[in-house]
mmCIF file with all atom_site columns, C-alpha atoms in Angstrom:
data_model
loop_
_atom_site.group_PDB
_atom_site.id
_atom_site.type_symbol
_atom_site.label_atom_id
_atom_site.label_alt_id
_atom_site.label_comp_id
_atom_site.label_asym_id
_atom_site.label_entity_id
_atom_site.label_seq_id
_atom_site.pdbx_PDB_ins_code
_atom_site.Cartn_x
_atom_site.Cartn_y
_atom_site.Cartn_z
_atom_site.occupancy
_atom_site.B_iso_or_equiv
_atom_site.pdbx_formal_charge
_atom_site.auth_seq_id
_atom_site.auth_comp_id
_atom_site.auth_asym_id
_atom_site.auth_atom_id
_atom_site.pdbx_PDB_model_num
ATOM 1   C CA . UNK A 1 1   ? -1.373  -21.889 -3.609  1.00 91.00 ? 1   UNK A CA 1
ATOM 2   C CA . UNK A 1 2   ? -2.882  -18.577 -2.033  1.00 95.00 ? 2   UNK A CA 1
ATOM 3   C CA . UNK A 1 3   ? -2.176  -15.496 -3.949  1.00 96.00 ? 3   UNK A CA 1
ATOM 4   C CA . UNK A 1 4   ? -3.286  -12.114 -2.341  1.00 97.00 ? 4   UNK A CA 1
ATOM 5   C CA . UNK A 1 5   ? -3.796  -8.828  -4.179  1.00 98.00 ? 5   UNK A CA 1
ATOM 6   C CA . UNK A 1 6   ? -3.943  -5.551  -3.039  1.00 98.00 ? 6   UNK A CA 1
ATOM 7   C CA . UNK A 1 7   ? -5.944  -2.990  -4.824  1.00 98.00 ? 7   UNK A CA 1
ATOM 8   C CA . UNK A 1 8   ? -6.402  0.522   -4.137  1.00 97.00 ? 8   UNK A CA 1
ATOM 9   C CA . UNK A 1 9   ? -7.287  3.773   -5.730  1.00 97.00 ? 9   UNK A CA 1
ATOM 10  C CA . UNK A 1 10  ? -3.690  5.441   -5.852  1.00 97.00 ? 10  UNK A CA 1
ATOM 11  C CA . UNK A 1 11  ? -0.727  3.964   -4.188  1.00 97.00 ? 11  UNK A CA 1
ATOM 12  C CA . UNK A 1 12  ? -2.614  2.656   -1.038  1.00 97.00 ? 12  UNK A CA 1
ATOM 13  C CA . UNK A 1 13  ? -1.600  -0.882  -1.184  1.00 98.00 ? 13  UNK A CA 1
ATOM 14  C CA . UNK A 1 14  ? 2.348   -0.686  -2.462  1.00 98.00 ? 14  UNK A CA 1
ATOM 15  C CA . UNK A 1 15  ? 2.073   0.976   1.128   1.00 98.00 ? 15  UNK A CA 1
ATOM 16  C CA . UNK A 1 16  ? -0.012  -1.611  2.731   1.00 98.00 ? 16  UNK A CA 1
ATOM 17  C CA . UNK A 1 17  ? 2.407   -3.963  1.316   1.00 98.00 ? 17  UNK A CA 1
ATOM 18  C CA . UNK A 1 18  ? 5.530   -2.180  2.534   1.00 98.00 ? 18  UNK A CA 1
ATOM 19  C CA . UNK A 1 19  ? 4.047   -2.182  6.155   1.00 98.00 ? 19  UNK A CA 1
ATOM 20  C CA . UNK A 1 20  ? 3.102   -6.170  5.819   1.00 98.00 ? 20  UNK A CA 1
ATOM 21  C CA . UNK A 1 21  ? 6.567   -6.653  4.669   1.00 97.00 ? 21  UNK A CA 1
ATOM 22  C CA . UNK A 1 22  ? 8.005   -4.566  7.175   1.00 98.00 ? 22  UNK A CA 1
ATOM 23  C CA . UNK A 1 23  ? 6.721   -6.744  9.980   1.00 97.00 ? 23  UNK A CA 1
ATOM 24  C CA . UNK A 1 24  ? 6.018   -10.110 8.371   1.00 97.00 ? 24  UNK A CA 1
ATOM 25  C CA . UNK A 1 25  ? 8.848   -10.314 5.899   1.00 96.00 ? 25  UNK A CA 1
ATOM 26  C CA . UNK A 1 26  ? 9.242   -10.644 1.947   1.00 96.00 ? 26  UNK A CA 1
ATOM 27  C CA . UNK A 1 27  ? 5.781   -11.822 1.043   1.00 95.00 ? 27  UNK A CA 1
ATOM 28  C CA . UNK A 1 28  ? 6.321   -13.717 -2.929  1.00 93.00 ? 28  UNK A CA 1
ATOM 29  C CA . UNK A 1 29  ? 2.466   -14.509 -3.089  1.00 92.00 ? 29  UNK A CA 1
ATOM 30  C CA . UNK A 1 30  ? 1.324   -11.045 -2.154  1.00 97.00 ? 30  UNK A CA 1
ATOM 31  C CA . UNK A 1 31  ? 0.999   -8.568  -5.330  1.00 97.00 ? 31  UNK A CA 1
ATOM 32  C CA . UNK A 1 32  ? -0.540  -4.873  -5.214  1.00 97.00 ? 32  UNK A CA 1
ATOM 33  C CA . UNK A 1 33  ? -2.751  -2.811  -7.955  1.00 97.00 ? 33  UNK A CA 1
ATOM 34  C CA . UNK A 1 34  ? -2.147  0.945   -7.681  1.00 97.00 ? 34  UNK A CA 1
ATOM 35  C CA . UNK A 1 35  ? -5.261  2.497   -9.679  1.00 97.00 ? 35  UNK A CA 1
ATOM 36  C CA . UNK A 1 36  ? -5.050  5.706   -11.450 1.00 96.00 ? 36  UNK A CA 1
ATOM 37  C CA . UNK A 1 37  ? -1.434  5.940   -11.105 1.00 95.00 ? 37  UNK A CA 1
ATOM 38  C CA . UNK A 1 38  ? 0.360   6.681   -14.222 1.00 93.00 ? 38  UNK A CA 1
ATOM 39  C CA . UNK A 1 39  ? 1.822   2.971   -14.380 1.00 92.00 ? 39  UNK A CA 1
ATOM 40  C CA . UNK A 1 40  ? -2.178  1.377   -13.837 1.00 93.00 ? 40  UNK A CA 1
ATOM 41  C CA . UNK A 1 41  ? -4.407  3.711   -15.174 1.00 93.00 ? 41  UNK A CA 1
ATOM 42  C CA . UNK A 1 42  ? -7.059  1.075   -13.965 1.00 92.00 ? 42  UNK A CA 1
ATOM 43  C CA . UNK A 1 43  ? -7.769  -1.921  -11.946 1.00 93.00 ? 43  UNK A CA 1
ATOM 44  C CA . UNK A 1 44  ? -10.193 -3.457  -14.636 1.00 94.00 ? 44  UNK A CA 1
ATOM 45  C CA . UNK A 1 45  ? -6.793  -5.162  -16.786 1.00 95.00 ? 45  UNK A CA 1
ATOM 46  C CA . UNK A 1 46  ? -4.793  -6.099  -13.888 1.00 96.00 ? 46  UNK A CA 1
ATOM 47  C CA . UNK A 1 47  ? -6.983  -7.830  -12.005 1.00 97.00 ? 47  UNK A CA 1
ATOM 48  C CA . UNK A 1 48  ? -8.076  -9.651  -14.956 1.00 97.00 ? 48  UNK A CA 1
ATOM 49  C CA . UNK A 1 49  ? -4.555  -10.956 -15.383 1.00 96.00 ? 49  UNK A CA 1
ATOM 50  C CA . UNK A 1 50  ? -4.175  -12.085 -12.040 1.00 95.00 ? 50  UNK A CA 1
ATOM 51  C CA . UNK A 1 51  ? -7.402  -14.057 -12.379 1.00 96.00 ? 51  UNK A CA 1
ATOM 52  C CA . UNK A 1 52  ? -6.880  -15.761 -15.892 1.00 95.00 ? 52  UNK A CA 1
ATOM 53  C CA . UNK A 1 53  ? -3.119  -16.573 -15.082 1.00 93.00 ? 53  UNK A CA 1
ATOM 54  C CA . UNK A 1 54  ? -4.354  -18.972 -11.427 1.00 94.00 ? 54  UNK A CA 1
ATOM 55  C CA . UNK A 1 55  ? -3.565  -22.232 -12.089 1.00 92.00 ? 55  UNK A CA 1
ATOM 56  C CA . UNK A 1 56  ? -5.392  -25.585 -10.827 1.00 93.00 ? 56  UNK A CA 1
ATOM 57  C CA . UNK A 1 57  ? -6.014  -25.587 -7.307  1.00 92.00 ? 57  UNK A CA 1
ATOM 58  C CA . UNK A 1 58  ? -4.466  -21.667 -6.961  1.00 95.00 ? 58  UNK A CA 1
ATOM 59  C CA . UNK A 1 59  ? -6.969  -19.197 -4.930  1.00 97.00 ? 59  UNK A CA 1
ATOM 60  C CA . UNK A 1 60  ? -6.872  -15.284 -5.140  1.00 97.00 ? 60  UNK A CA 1
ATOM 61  C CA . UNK A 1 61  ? -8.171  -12.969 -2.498  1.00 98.00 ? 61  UNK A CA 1
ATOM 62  C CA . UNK A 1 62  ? -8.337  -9.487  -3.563  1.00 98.00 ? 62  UNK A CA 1
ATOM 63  C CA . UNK A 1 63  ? -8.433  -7.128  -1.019  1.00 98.00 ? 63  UNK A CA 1
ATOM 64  C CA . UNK A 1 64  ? -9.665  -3.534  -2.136  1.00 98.00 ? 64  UNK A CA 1
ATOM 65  C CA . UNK A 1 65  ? -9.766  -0.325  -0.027  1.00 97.00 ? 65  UNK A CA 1
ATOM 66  C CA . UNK A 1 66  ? -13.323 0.877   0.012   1.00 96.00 ? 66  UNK A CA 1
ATOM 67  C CA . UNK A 1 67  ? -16.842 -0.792  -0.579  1.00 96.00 ? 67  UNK A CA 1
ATOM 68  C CA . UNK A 1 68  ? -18.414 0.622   -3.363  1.00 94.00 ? 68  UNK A CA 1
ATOM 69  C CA . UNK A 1 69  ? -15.185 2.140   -4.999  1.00 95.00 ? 69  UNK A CA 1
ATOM 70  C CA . UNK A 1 70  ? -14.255 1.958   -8.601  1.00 96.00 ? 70  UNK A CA 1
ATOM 71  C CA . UNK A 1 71  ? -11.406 -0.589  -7.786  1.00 97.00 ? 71  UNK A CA 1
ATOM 72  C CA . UNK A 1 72  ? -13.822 -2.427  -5.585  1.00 97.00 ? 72  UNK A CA 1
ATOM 73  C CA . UNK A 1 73  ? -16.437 -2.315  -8.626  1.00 97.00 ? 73  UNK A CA 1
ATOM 74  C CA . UNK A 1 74  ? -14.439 -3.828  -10.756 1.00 96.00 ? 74  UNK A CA 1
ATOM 75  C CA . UNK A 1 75  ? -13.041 -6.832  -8.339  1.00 97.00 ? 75  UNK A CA 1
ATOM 76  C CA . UNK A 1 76  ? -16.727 -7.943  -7.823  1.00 97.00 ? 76  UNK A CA 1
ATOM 77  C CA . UNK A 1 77  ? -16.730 -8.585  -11.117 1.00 96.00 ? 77  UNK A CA 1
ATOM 78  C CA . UNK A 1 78  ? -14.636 -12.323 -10.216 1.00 97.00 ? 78  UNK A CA 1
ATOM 79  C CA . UNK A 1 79  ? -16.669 -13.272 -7.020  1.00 96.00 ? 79  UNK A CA 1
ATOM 80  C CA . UNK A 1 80  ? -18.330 -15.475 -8.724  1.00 96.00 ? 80  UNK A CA 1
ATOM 81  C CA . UNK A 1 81  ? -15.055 -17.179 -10.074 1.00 96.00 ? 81  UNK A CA 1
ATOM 82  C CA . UNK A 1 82  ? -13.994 -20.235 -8.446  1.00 95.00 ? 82  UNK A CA 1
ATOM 83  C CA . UNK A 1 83  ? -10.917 -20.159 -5.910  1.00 95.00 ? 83  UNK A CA 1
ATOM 84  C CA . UNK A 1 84  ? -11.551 -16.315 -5.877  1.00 97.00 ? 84  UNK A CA 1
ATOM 85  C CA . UNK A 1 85  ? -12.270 -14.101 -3.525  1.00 97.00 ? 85  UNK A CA 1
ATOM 86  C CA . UNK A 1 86  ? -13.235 -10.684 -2.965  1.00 98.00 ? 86  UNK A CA 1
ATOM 87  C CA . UNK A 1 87  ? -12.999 -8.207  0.940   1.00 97.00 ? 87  UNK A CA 1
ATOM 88  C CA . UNK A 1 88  ? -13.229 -4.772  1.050   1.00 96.00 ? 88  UNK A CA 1
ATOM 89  C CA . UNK A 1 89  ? -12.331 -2.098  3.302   1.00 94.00 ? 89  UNK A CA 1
ATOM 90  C CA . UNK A 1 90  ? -8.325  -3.107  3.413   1.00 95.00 ? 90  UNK A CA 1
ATOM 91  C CA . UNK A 1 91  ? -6.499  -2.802  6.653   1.00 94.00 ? 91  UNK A CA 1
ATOM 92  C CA . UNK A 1 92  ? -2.578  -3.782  8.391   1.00 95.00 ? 92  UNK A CA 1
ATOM 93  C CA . UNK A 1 93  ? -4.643  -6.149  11.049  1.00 93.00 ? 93  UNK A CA 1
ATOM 94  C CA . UNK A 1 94  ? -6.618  -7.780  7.774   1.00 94.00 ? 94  UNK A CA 1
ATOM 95  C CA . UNK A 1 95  ? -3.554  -8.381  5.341   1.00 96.00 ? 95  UNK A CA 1
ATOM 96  C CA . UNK A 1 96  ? -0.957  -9.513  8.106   1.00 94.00 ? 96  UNK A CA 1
ATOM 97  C CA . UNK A 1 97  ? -3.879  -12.349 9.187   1.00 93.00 ? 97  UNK A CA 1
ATOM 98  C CA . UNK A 1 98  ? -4.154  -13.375 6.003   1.00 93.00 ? 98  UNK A CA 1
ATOM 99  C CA . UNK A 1 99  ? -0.088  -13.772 4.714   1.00 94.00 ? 99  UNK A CA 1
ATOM 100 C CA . UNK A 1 100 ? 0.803   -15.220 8.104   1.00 92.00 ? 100 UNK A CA 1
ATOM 101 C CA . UNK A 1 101 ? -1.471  -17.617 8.661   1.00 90.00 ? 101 UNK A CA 1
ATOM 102 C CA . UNK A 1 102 ? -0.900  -20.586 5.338   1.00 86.00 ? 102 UNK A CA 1
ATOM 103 C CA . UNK A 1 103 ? -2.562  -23.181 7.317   1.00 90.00 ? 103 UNK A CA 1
ATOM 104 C CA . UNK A 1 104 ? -6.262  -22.518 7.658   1.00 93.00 ? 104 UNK A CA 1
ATOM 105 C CA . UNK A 1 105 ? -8.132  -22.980 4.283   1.00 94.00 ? 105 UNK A CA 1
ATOM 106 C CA . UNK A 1 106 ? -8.850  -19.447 2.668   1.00 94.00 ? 106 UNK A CA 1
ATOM 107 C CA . UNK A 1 107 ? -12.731 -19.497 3.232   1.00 94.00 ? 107 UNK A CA 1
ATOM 108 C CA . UNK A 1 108 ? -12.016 -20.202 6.564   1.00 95.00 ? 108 UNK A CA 1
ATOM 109 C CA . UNK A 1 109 ? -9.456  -17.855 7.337   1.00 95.00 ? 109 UNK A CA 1
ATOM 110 C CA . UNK A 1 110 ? -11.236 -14.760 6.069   1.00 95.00 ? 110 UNK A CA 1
ATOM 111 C CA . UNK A 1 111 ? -13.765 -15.213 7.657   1.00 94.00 ? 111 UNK A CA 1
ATOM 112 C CA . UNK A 1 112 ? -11.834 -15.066 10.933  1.00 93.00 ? 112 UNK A CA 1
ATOM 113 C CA . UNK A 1 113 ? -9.848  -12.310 10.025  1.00 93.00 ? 113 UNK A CA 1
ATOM 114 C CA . UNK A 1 114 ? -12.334 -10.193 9.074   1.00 93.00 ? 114 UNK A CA 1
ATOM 115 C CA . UNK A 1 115 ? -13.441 -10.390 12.479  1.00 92.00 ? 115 UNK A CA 1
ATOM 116 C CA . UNK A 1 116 ? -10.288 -10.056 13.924  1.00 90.00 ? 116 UNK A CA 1
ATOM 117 C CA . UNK A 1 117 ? -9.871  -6.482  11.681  1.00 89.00 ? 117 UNK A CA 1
ATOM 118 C CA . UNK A 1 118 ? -13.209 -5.637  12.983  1.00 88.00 ? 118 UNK A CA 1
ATOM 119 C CA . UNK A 1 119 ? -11.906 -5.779  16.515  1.00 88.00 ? 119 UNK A CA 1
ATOM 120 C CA . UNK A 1 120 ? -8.991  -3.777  15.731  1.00 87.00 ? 120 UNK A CA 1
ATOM 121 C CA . UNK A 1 121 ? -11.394 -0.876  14.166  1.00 86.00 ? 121 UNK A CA 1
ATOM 122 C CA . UNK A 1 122 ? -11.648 1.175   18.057  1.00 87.00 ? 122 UNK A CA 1
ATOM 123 C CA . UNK A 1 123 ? -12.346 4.909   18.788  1.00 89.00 ? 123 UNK A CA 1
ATOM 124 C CA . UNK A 1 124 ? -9.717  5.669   21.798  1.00 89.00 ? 124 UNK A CA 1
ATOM 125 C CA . UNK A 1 125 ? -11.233 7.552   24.499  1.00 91.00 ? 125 UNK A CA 1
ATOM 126 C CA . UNK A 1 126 ? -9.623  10.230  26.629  1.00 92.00 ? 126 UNK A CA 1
ATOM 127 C CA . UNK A 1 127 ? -8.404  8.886   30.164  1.00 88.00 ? 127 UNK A CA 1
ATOM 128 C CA . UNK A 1 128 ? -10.127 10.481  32.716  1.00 87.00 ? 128 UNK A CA 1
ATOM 129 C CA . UNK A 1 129 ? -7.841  12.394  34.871  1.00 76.00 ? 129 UNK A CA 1
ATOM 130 C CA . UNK A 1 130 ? -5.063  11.070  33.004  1.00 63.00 ? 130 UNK A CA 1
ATOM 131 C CA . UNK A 1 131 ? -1.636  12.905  33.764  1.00 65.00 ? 131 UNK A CA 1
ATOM 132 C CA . UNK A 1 132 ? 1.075   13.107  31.306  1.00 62.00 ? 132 UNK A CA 1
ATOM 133 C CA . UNK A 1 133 ? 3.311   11.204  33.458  1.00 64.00 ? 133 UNK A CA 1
ATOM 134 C CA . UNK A 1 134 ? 0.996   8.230   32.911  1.00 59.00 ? 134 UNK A CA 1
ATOM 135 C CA . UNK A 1 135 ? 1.772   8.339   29.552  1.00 59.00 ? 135 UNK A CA 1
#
């Protein structure tokens, strides 16, 4: 079974997961880790627990908000466990790829998605000439 984890430095990904759940539905394998928040004063312990408690055959991706964060730090620590893995820089496009699609092995599937998310990442440009009416 595929588990997915959110971690974020404050309450990031219990909004993340709100906003996946708003559009995708209840999501049982999807979890969140809220850093620094009075309830997880770190992401060291949790995502320990999640790690240690995967049974045979399970697979966790933790998804963290920012490369080279604290809560990113300490997720690295498991990339070198087996069935686990570990992608920064946490976005809607990202997560909903990931909990809708059960189908495609993980591996796989990340590696699409990330691509997908990368598409998503745009500046918008004024319209030239653009009236309001347009709009």
């Amino acid at each position: 079974m595929r588990h997915i984890v959110l971690a974020s430095h404050g309450n990031l990904a219990a909004g993340m997961k709100s906003s996946v759940e708003l559009i995708a539905g209840a999501q049982p394998g999807l979890a969140t880790v809220c850093a620094y928040t009075e309830e997880c004063p770190t992401a060291a312990e949790p995502l320990a627990a999640l790690v240690e408690g995967l049974g045979e055959g399970d697979e966790l991706v933790i998804v963290t908000d920012v490369l080279g964060g604290s809560v990113n730090n300490e997720a690295s620590q498991f990339v070198n466990t087996p069935g686990v893995y570990v992608v920064t820089g946490m976005n809607l496009a990202f997560v909903l790829s990931l909990v809708v699609d059960a189908g495609t092995p993980t591996a796989a599937l990340i590696g699409e998605s990330v691509a997908e998310a990368r598409e998503q990442l745009r500046r918008m440009d004024p319209v030239p000439d653009a009236d309001e009416d347009d709009f």
